[in-house]
Coordinates of C-alpha atoms in Angstrom, one line a residue:
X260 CA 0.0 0.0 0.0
X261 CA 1.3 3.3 -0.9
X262 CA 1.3 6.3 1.2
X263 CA 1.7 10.2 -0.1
X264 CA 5.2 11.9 1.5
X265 CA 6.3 15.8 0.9
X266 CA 10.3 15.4 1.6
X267 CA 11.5 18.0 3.9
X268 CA 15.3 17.6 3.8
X269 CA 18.1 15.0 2.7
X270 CA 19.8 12.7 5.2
X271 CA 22.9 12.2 6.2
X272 CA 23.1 8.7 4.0
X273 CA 21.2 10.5 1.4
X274 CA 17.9 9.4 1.4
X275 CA 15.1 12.3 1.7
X276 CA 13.3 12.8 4.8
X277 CA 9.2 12.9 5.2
X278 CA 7.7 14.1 8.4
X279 CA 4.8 12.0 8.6
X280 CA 2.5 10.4 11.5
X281 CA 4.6 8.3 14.0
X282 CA 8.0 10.5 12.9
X283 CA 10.2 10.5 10.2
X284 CA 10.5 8.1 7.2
X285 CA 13.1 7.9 5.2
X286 CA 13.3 7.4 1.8
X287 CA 15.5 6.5 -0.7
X288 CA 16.2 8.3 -4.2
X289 CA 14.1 11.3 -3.5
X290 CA 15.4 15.3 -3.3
X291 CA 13.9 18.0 -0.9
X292 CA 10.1 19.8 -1.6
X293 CA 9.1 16.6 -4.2
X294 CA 6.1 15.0 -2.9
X295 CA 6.1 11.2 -3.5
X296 CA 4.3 8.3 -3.0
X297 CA 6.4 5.2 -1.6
X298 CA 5.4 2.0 0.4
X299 CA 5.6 2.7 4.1
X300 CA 7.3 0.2 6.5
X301 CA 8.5 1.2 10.1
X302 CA 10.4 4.4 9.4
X303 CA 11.8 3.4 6.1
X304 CA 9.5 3.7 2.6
X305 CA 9.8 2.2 -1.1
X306 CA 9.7 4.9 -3.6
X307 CA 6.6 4.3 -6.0
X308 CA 5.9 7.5 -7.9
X309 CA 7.2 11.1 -7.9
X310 CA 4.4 13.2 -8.3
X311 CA 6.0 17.1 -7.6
X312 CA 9.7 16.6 -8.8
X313 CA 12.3 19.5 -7.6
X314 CA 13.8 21.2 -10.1
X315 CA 17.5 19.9 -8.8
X316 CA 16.3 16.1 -10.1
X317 CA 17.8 15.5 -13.0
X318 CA 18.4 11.8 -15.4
X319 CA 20.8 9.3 -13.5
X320 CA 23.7 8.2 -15.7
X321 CA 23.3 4.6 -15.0
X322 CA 21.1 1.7 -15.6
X323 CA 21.8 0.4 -12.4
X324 CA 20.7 3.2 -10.3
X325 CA 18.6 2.4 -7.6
X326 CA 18.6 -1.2 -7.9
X327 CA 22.9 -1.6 -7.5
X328 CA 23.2 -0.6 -3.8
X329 CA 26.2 1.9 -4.9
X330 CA 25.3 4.9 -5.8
X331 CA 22.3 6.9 -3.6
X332 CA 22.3 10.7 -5.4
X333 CA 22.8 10.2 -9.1
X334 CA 19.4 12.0 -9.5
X335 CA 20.6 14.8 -7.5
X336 CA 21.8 18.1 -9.8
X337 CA 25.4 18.3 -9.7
X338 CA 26.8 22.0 -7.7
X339 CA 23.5 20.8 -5.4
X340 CA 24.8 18.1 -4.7
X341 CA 28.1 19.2 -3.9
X342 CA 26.8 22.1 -1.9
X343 CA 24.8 19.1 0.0
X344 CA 28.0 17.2 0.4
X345 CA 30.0 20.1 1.8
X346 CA 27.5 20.9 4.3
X347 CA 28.2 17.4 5.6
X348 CA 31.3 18.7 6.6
X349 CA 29.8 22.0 8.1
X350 CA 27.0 20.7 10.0
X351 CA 29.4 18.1 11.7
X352 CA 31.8 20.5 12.7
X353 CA 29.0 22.8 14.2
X354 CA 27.3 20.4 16.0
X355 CA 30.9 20.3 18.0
X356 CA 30.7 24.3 18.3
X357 CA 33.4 24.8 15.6
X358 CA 33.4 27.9 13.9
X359 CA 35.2 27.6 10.4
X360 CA 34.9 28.8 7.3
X361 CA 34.5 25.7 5.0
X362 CA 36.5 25.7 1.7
X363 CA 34.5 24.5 -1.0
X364 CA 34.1 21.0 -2.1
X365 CA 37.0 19.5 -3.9
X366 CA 35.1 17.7 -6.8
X367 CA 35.3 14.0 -7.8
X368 CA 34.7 13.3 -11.7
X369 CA 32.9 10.0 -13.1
X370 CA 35.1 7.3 -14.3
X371 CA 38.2 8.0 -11.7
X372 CA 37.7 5.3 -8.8
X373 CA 40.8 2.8 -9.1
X374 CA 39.3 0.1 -6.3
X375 CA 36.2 -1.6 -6.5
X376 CA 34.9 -4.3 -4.1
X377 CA 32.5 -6.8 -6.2
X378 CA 30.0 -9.2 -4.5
X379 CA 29.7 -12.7 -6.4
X380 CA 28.0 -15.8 -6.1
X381 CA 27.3 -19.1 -8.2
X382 CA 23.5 -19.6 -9.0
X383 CA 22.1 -22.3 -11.5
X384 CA 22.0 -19.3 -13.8
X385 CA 26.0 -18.7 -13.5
X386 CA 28.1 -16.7 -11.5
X387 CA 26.3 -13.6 -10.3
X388 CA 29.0 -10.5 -10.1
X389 CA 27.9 -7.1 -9.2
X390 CA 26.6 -4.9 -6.1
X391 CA 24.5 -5.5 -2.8
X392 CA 21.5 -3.7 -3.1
X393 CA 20.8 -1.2 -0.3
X394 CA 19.9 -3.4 3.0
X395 CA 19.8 -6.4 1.3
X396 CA 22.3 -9.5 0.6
X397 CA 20.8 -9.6 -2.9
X398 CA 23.8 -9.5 -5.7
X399 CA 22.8 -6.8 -8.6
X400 CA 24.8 -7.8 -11.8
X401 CA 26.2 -4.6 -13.9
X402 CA 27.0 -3.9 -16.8
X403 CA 28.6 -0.7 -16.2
X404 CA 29.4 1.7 -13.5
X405 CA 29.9 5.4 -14.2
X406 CA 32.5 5.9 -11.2
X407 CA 34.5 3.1 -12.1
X408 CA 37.9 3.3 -14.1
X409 CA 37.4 2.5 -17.7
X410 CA 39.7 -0.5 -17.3
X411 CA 37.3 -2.1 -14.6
X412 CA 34.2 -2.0 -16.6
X413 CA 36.2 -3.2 -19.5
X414 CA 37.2 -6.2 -17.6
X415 CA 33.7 -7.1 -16.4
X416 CA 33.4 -10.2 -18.0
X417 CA 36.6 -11.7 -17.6
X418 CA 36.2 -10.7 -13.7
X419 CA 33.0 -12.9 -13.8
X420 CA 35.0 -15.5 -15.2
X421 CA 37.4 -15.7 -12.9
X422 CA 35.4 -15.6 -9.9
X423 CA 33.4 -18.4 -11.5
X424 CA 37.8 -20.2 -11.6
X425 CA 38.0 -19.6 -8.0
X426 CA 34.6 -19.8 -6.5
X427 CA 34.7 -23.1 -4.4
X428 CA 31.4 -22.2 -1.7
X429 CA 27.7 -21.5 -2.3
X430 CA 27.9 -18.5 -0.4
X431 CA 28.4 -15.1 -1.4
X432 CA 32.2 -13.8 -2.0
X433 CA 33.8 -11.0 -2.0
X434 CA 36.7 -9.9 -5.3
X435 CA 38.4 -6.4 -4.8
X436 CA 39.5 -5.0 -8.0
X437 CA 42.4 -2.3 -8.1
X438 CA 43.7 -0.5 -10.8
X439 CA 47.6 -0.4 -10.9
X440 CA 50.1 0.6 -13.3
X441 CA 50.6 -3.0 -13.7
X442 CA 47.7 -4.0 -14.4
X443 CA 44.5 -5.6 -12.3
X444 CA 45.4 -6.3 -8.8
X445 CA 42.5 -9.2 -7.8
X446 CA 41.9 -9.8 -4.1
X447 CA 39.2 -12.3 -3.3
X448 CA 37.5 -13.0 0.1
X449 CA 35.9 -16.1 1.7
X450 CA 35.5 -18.2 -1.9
X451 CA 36.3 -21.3 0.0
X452 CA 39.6 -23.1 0.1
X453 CA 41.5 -23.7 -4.3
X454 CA 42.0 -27.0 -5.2
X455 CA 45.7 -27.6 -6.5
X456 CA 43.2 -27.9 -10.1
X457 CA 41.5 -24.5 -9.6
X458 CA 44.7 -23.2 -8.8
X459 CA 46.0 -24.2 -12.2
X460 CA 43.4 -22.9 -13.9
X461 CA 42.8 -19.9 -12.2
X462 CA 46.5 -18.9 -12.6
X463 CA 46.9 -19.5 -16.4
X464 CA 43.4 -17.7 -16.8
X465 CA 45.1 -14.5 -14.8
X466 CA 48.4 -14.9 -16.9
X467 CA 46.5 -15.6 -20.3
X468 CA 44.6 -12.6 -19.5
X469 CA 47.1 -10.1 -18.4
X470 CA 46.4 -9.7 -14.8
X471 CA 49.1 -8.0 -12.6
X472 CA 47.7 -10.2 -9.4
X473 CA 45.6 -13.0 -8.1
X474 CA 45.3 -13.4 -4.2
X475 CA 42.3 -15.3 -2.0
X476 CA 42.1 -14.5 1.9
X477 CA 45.8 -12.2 1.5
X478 CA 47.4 -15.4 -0.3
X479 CA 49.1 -15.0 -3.3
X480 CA 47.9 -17.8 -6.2
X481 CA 49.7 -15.8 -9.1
X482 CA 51.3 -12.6 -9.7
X483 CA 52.8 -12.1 -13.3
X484 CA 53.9 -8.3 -12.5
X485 CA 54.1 -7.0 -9.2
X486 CA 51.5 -4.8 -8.7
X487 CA 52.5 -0.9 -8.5
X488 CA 51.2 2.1 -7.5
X489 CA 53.2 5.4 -7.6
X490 CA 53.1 8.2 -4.3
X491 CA 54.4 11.0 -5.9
X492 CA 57.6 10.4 -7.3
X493 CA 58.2 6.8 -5.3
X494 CA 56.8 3.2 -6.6
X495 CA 55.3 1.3 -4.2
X496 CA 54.6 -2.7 -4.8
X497 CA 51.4 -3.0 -2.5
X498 CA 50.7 -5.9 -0.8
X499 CA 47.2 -8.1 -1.7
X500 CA 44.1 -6.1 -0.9
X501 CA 46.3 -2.8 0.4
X502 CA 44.0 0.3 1.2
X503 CA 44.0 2.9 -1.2
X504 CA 42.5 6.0 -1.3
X505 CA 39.6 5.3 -4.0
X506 CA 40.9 7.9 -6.5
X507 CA 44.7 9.0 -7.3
X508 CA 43.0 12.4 -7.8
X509 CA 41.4 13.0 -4.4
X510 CA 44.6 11.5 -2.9
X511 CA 47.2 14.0 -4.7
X512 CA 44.8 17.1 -3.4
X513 CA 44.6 15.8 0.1
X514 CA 48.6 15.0 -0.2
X515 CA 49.0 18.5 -1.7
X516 CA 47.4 20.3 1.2
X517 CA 49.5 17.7 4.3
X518 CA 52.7 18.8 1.8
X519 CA 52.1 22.3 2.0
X520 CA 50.7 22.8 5.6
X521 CA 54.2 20.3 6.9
X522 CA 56.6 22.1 4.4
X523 CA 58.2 23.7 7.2
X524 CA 58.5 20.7 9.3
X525 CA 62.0 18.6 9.5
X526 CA 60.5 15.5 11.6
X527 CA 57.1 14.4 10.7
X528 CA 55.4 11.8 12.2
X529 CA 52.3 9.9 9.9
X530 CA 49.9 7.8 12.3
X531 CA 48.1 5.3 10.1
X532 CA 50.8 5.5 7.5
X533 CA 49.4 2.4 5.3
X534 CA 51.6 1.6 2.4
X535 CA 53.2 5.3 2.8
X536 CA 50.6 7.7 0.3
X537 CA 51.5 10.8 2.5
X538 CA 54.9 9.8 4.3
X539 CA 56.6 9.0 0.9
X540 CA 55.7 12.4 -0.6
X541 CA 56.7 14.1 2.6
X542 CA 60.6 12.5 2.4
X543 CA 60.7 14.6 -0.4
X544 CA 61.4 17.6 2.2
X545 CA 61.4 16.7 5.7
X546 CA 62.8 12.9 7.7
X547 CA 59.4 11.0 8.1
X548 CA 58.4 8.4 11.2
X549 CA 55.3 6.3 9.7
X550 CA 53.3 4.5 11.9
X551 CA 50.6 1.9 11.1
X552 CA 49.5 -1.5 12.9
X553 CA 48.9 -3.6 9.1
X554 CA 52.1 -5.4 9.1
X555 CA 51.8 -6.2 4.9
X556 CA 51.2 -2.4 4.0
X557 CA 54.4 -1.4 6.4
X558 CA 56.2 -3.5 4.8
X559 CA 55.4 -1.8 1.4
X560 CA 56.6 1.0 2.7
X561 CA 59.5 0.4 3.8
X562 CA 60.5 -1.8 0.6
X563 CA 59.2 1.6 -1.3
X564 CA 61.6 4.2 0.6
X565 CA 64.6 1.9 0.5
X566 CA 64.0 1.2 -3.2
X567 CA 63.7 4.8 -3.4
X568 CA 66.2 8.1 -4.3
X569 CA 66.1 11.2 -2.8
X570 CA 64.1 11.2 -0.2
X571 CA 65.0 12.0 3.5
X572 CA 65.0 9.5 6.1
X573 CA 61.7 7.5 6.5
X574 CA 61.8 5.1 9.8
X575 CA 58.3 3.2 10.0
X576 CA 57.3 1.1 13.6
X577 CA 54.5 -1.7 13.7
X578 CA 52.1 -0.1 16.1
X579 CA 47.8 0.1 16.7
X580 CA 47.6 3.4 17.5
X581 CA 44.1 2.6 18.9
X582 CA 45.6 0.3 21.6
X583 CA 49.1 2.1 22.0
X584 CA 48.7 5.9 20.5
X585 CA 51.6 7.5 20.5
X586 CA 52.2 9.6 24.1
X587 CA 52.6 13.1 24.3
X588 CA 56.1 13.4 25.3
X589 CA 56.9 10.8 22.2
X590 CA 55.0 13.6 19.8
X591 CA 57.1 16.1 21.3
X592 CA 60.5 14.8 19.0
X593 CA 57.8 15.9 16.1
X594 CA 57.4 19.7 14.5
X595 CA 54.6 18.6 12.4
X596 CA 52.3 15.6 12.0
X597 CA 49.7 14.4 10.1
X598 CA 47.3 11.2 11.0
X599 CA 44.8 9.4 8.9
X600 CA 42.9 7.2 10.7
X601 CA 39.9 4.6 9.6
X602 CA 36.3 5.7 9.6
X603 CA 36.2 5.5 13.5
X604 CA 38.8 8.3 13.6
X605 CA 41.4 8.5 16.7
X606 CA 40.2 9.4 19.4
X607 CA 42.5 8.1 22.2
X608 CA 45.5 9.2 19.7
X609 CA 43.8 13.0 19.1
X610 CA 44.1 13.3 23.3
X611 CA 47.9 12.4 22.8
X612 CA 48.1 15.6 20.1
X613 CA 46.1 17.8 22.1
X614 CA 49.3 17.5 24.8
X615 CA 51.6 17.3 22.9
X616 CA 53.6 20.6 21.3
X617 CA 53.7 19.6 18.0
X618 CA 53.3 22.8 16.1
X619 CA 51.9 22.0 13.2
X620 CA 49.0 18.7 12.3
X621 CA 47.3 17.7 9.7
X622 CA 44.0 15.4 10.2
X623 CA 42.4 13.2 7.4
X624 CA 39.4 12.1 7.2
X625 CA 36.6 10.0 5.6
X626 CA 33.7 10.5 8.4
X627 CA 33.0 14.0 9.3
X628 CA 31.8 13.3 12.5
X629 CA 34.4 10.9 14.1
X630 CA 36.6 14.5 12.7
X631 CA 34.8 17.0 14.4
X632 CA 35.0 14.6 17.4
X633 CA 39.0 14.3 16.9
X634 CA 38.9 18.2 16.1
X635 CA 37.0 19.1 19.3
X636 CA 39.6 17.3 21.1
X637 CA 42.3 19.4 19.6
X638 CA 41.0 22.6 19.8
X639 CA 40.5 22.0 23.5
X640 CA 44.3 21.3 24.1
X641 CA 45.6 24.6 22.4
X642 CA 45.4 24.1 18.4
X643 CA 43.9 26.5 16.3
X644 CA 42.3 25.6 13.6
X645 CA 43.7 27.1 9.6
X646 CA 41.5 25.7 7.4
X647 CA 38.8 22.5 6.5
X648 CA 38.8 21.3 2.7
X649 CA 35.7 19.2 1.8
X650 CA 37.3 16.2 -0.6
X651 CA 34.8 14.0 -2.9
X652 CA 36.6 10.9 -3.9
X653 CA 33.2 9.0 -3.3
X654 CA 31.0 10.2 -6.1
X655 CA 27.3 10.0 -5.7
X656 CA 27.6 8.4 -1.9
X657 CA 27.2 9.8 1.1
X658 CA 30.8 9.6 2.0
X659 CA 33.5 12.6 1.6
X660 CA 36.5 13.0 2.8
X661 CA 38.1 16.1 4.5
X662 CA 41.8 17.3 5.2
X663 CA 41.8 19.8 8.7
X664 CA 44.8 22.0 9.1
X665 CA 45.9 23.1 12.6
X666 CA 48.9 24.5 14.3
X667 CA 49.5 25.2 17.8
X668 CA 51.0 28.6 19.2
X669 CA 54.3 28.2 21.3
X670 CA 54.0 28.5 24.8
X671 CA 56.1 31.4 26.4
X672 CA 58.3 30.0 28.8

């Protein structure tokens, strides 16, 4: 049964908002001021119909849309939507009582995202290879994806194929695909355990078709060229399944603004180094401790900077900064910092800073609120805060990224 909505405002996942009896609903693929008709149930609805559409909708550029799980605001005009994401950012950092000015919204083009994580599963039908839909565990096949790198929706088919080589459960699996100078970098998760015949046969598929990589559950089956990704001017061989940030676009801007905000500094510390996208760039100018608990992507790292000519000194340690921060008085051998923490953000660690006299930091972020959190904590231990650059390297999501400048006054003695 469908129910009339008006939508007051968009959430913070995207969906629009309707203020109806027994509170708000939320509902998918629909903009502010259109009034709607959608299939109520609990506090979530269907969309049926758009009766009144806002001005701002406009045609989404993919077949897929709505149905994938992906994408949420393809229908969403585009400087709209980018003033919606950057108010994201604002909103966050106000509901913390910080008073910034915002810059605007870095933007994220289509085709430009290097690492993809596919669903699959073998039906009767064949293997299925695609998206989750939005709160479901139903597998959307595509054909296409408009954020994707050319070279991933090129390779669509021969993906499918090779998760049908390696599938050995009924259950749905997991195959992250990552564009490297290389080639395809193919991590798969929970297929089930390779025969020694699937192994075969899965590796002479990969090297027949030109694959850089071929790992299941972070072991390597094949790798005909090392994959490679390059961090400003260093080449780092990344371990199976590395994180990445999901476009080399969004990750030179935020790496621009940490390089320019730390230029000054001679010892930089990077908390939640990974496989080294800021502390390789900053060896350019200034000696560099990285510091990340994922032993693989440390490793990288390391192998990167000692391959590596010209830089400063990089020293990495093995360490979860969410167990073990760093202390205070070990900041204190720092004059500038920059940390880049998971989704979570770094609480425990941002408490550390706040004591600490490190006079200039850098904070990364992909969840504004976990930031304004981190932020708050700062501010209240003596930072002041430069600047807050909104970065989309999530195009069409919810999600966007944001690079937070600070430096701290010296204390008179």
């Amino acid at each position: 049964m469908s129910t009339r909505f008006t939508i007051a405002r968009l959430g913070a996942q995207g969906d629009g908002i309707a203020v109806a009896e027994g509170g708000e609903v939320f509902i998918p693929f629909t903009l502010p001021a259109e009034t709607v008709t959608a299939a109520r149930q609990k506090d979530r609805a269907a969309l049926m119909s758009v009766l009144e559409a806002s001005p701002l909708r406009v045609e989404p550029p993919c077949r897929h849309f709505t149905e994938c799980g992906g994408c949420a605001l393809q229908h969403f005009e585009t400087e709209a939507y980018r003033k919606w994401k950057r108010e994201r950012v604002v909103q966050a950092l106000k509901a913390k009582g910080i008073a910034c000015e915002i810059d605007a919204l870095v933007p994220c083009a289509p085709q430009t995202r290097r690492r993809v994580v596919f669903s699959a599963r073998r039906t009767e039908a064949g293997m299925l290879l695609g998206f989750v839909r939005a709160l479901s565990s139903e597998i959307i096949p595509i054909e296409e994806c408009p954020i994707s790198l050319p070279a991933i929706v090129a390779s669509l088919g021969r993906l499918r194929r090779l998760a049908d080589l390696v599938c050995a459960t009924q259950k749905a699996f997991h195959m992250t695909v990552t564009v490297t100078a290389s080639g395809l970098d193919v991590a798969v998760q929970d297929a089930g355990k390779l025969g020694d015949n699937q192994r075969r046969i899965a590796s002479n598929f990969v090297m027949a078709e030109g694959l850089a990589r071929l790992s299941v559950d972070g072991e390597i089956i094949v790798e005909p060229k090392k994959p490679v990704v390059q961090f400003g001017s260093v080449a780092v061989a990344v371990p199976p399944g590395a994180f990445l940030q999901a476009t080399e676009a969004a990750e030179q801007a935020m790496a621009g603004l940490v390089g320019q905000h730390l230029s000054r500094a001679k010892k930089v510390a990077d908390l939640f180094a990974g496989c080294g996208s800021f502390a390789l760039r900053l060896a350019a100018k200034s000696e560099v401790h990285a510091v990340e608990g994922d032993a693989p992507a440390l490793a990288a790292l390391d192998r990167a900077f000692r391959f590596a000519s010209g830089l400063k000194r990089v020293t990495s340690e093995r360490r979860d900064l969410f167990r073990r921060p760093l202390t205070f008085k070990e900041l204190n051998g720092f004059d500038g910092l920059v940390f880049d923490p998971p989704r979570a953000g770094a609480e425990d660690q941002s408490k550390q800073i706040a004591r600490s006299d490190v006079p200039v930091v850098a904070a990364v972020s992909c969840n504004p609120v976990t930031l304004a959190r981190d932020l708050r904590i700062l501010l209240d231990g003596g930072y002041q805060l430069k600047s807050v650059t909104p970065i989309d390297q999530f195009l069409w999501s919810p999600h966007v990224e944001a690079v937070a400048l600070l430096e701290k006054p010296k204390r008179r003695r």
